[in-house]
Each structure stands twice: as C-alpha cells, then as structure tokens.
Amino acid sequence: MDSFLPVQVSWTPQTAASGSDFYPYTNNAGTVAGISGGDFCVMAADTRQSFGVGYLINTRYQPKMFKLSNGSVLGTSGFYADGLTLIKRINQRLEWYKHAHDKEMSTPALAQLLSITLYSKRFFPYYARVLLGGLDLEGHGVVYGYDSIGSYEPCLARATGSGGSLIQPFLDNQIYRKTPLGILQAPHTLDQVKAVMRDSFTSATERDIQTGDYLELFIITAQGVDVEKYDLRKD
Amino acid sequence: MVSRVDVPKGGFNFDNYQRNLILQEKGFSLPKPTKTGTTIVGTKFKNGVVLGADTRATGDTTVMDKNCFKIHYLAPNIYGCGAGTAADTDKITKMVASQLELHRLATGRESRVATALTALTQFLFRYQGHLGAALVLGGVDVDGPHLFSVSPHGSTDKLPYLCQGSGSLAAISIFESQWRENMERDEAIELVKEAIKAGIFNDMGSGSSVDVAVIEKGRAEVCRGMEVPYPTIQKVDSYKFKPGTTAILSESFRNFVTITEGDAMDIS
Amino acid sequence: MEVGLKPGEISLGTTLIAVAFDGGVVVGADSRTSMGGSYTVNRVTDKLTYVSDRIYCCRSGSAADTQAVASIVTYYLQLYAIQHEEEPPVRVAASLFQELCYKNKDALSAGIICAGWDKHDGGSVFGIPMGGSMHKLPYATAGSGSTYIYGYCDTSFRQNMTKEETIEFVKTGVALAIGRDGSSGGCIRLAVITKDGVQRHFIPGDQVPALGVI
C-alpha cells in the first residue's frame, strides 16, 4: 500500500443493493461434499439446479463438479455462472502452467491458485462455494474447503452449499469419529466412504428442498478419476 | 381473596405489535412463521367434489414436516385445503368448523358450503390480509356439490376446478389441458393426483405424497397418502451405534422409596 | 389517503361499461382476475354482481374489497325491500355504494359502477370511482381497460340507442379494451336489465370480436 488513506472500493454489492435494484447474483443452490481417504478422495454433488427464490427448478441434471487434472476435481455450488467463470479462469491458468512446466499442476498448488483467484475479487466476489478434492504429492487423499473470498484449509471431510449444514455434522461423526471417548480414527475403505457419501445425500435430499434429482460421485485414485451416478428424490 | 378469574376473551392479541415494530427497526427480526410452499387443488365431478394436497411443510428451504396434513375438516360434508401460513389455516379452519358444528346443533340441519364460505371470507376480510390463509373449499350440501377458493384478503372465486399455493401454476396446467365436464369419480381422483404430482415434482415448495378427499352426497372419504410418487431411497449402510459408544464417566444411584420392614399384618 | 392494492392482493384489472337506454341498462365486463400483474387467477370471473333483482354492480379494484362492499349493499337492499315493500330504486343502491366507499376510502380500493332499472327513473347508471364520489351518467366506464376506449366511447356513443344498438356498443367497447389492456381479457359478460328482469349474455373467449388485429 502506497498510502495510509482509505482505499476506495469501486463497487460493493451492499452499495448497489441500497442504491438501486441491481443485484448481479443468483443463488442456484445445490450441495457439494468431499471426503479424503488414505490413497483416494471422493467428491460428491447433487445435480439439481434451481433458481434462487420462487421454488423453481432450472434443470434436474447440471453437473457442478469439474475434473481439472488427473489428480484433482473442483466442485461448485451457489451462483452457477460465477462457478463456471471461475472454472474457466482456473483451466486457463492450468494450461499455461502445463506449457511452462510440461506437467500437470499438483493438487496443493491448485488449492493455492484457487485461493488467490478468489481473493483477486475480494470486493466483488465470485458467489461460489467451492470444494477442491484430489491427491497430494504423496498420493494421499485431500480435500480443501473454501469461503467465497479465498480463505481455505485442508480437511478430512467437508460439505458445503445448500445442504452443507445438514451433511457436515454427519461427516464429523462418521469420518472424524469424534466421541466422548476421544477420536475413534477408523480406517476408511473406499466402499465405506462411498456409502457414507450416498447416504449423506439421500438424507440431505429429504430435508433440503434445493438438493435432489441425481448424485454424482467423482472418485479420485492414482489410476485417475472415476464417475458414478445415483438416483436421488425428485420432489 | 381473589375469587374472580380473568378469562381471555379469545381472538388475536396485538399487545406486542408496536413493540415488535420497534424491535424490528433495531435489527431484531421477528421469528418467521412456517409458510407452507404448497400445492392444493380441487375439482367438481359428476356427483361431488375431489380435493387434493401435497404433504410437505417448509420453513425457508428446509423441509419442516415430510408428511403434514393440509386437508382440514370443516363439517362432515365440507372440507378445505389450506395454503400459506400453516398456523393461520389451522386456526381459522378449526374456528369455522366449531361455528358450523354449533350452527348444526342449533338448527338441526346439515351445514351448507356457502355458510362456511361466508364465515371464512368475513373473518379474513376483517384481518385485511394479515392472516396468510389461502383455501380451496369444497363440499356437498342440499344444493349439490360446491367448490370455492378463498384468498387471504377475503376474496372468493367459484370455479369448476382450481388450484392454490406455490405449486398452483404446475397443477393448473394439468387441469387446463385435461379437465372435462361431468367426469366420473375415478377420473376426477386420477386428475387431482396428476395435478398434485405436477406440483410435487416441479415446485420445490411442494413434495412427499398426495392426500385426497372425495365428497359426495351423504359420503365423505379422506385418503391420507393416496399416492406416494417417490419411495424413500434405502440407505446403503447402517449407522447404529455400538453399545458403549457413549462413555460412562461416573455412576450414582439413589433410592427414591425407603422400604421399611414393619410388623406382619394380623390376618387371623 | 386512498390505498392501492396490498401486497399479494388479488385485483380486478378490468374493463367495465354500463349504458342506459330507453327502458333499461346494459352492463358489460371482461372476465379476467389477476394476481401480481402476471398470473390470471380466474379467467371466467363474473364481475357483474347481483345486488337486487333489477340492480347490478360492476366491480373493479381489489376483489376482496369490492366483494365485501357488494355483499353489504345486497344486505341493505334486502332490508329496504322488506321495509318499504317494494324493489329499491337504483339511486338508493348507488348511494349505499357511495357512502361505504367514501366513509372507508382509507381502507378500500374499489371502483364501482351501479346500474339497473326502477319504476321511478327507468334505466339509470351511476359511476362511483375510487374515493367515493357519485356521478349519474348516461353511460359509465371503469377499470384499467377503460382508458383505452375513451376515444371509441366519445365517437360511438349516441343518445337514444335501441337495446340492440346498446348491446353492440358495450360488446365492442369491451372487445376493444381486451385487445389493448393486458389486465383485461378472457370472455365478455353482459347483463341487460329492464322492467322484465335480467337477461344475461356470455361471449366465450374464442368468439370475442378480434378488433384492431392487423
């Protein structure tokens, strides 16, 4: 900073909301979750896209997870158009990286790139709740959770989006295994994690009206990324 | 000694209204009442009326009740589906049901749908739209089958088929394309089920299953969960906790009854 | 202060016409009831409302307010008929509407035309616009659609029209307004009120004259 004078912020949603009816965000909702295992990572998201207020469903199948490399997957929820724009920017940076270094970007590096990209729009944020899942440099599963302006941390299991608050406590219980006896760190197999993920979403769909239709699982292992699709309630 | 007890006169109490407005200005917002995003419909058929409703109750985007009952009893021959603020629809249908019952006992005659309609509209009009109750009212009386809709401000519409609630646009599209005059009982039930299903699937505020009420001369039938269009998806795993998962840190027992051994009873 | 519609209130964005002729009146209206300006709640509404055997009112504004006012007036006219042992005159009905609308102007959103036949004045038409004034007129128009047909009424209205001519005048007026006003539409409903009673006409949507369609 060159000066101690207050920085003039060119635009904030708050001033626009009070000054005029212009509001450039829409909440398309949806839920994303990720669980990391010893040598795998499972990312999951429902495929319903809804239109903010008004109980409207835009489409029952609009995938909101994107494979960025052989070792990492990005899930978005919130404002879908911002999510798409974010993906576009990230993908371009990945391509430049590939040409410059002749290799794919690692998941931890990608996590940092995502953070600075989000922070670059600190005062006009991407209204996207994102989750990055993949394998780290040692081949261990990892999930990074974000807020919409770039604060992030790696975690074992994370859920975000409209049904996030319903799923997160369940994951805390089933994955972190926190009990009054201490943390019961059970080794999680891929099948166990997939079951927890599917049951999380069928349960969230029961109670969150913006989550539903189909569930997509992205399973990231050293062999690559597998996609599985399951039914969810459609009401 | 105080011998008189002040019994509340009944009705609504507005004592806290001004206070709440001031609190709201200071940033304490009022608790949100449960507004049921809803699909409710009704249609006439050859010799009666069919009413239908979904069973989801929502609070914002959360499902508060997966199987709530939105078809309210008003009289043995009159039922009303409620949309809008759940508390208001529950309360006013109960109040009118009680009025109608007293009226029946006083006159010894079957209730008329028009009586229920007048009671509802006059009550809602008095509250100038502050009671968020939208109803589909149906019944059969001495004049035959009747179907009405009532809006929160107290206006009414009389139509051969109608829908209300957030899913009404989805439901009315079914009626506008498939409704016919003088349908048979089964056809009418089928059409009502289709209309409610259109609401359940296309309106996020509506969901779960279809409740139906069929009212004919001398017969009213309420069918809870007539159709469950989407069965609950079975869980892959079981999440039962093993006994002993919750740690017992300390134990203490206390006797609440002191047993005293006395002399044996004389039974000679 | 007059009130507009309250949030979520159902409104009769409307076209209403009432015309007196020698021996009676013809009243006409469209049939659309809408909510929030875009959704048609009822496409076959009857806005021509009975208040006594030979007096009808045409309702515009809030559906709830006008239905409540009309039912109160109906009640008073029933009382009048019993007490005076004769049918109430149209001017009495109109005065009741006027008084209710004026005294409750702060709470009501109602524009009403009161028209009918009585033995004193024959066919007569009273306009009671928002605010609660009363105007005895040879003919009256009201509702959002009426603004589109001032020119038509000014050029086409003639004194001493026959019953058939009056019906045609009203029908054409409503059809023209339906064609231009988004809040009016559906069918045309007419009522011809004479000494002999009320004769109702119904013109379904597909038979409404398509005027001004290029």
Coordinates of C-alpha atoms in Angstrom, one line a residue, chain B residues 122 125 128 149 151 153-159 161 163-164 168-169 172 176, chain C residues 6-10 33 39 41-45 63-65 67-68 107-108:
Chain B
Q122 CA -65.8 -12.3 6.5
F125 CA -61.6 -9.6 5.3
Q128 CA -57.2 -7.2 5.9
S149 CA -61.3 -20.7 -3.4
S151 CA -57.7 -15.6 -0.8
H153 CA -57.7 -10.8 1.7
G154 CA -61.1 -12.3 1.7
S155 CA -62.0 -12.5 -1.9
T156 CA -63.6 -15.7 -3.3
D157 CA -63.8 -17.4 -6.7
K158 CA -66.3 -20.1 -7.8
L159 CA -64.9 -22.4 -10.4
Y161 CA -61.6 -26.6 -10.9
C163 CA -55.5 -24.6 -7.5
Q164 CA -53.7 -22.6 -4.9
S168 CA -50.7 -23.9 -8.4
L169 CA -49.1 -23.0 -11.7
I172 CA -53.4 -25.7 -13.1
E176 CA -56.3 -26.7 -18.2
Chain C
K6 CA -51.9 -4.6 -0.6
P7 CA -49.0 -7.0 -1.3
G8 CA -50.3 -10.2 -2.8
E9 CA -53.8 -8.9 -3.2
I10 CA -56.0 -10.2 -6.0
T33 CA -58.9 -11.7 -12.4
Y39 CA -50.9 -14.5 -13.2
V41 CA -56.3 -16.4 -11.0
N42 CA -59.7 -16.7 -12.7
R43 CA -60.3 -16.4 -16.5
V44 CA -64.1 -16.7 -16.3
T45 CA -64.8 -14.2 -13.5
A63 CA -61.5 -8.3 -5.4
A64 CA -61.8 -8.7 -1.7
D65 CA -62.9 -5.1 -1.1
Q67 CA -67.0 -8.3 -3.0
A68 CA -67.3 -7.2 0.7
A107 CA -59.1 1.2 3.6
L108 CA -60.8 0.5 0.3

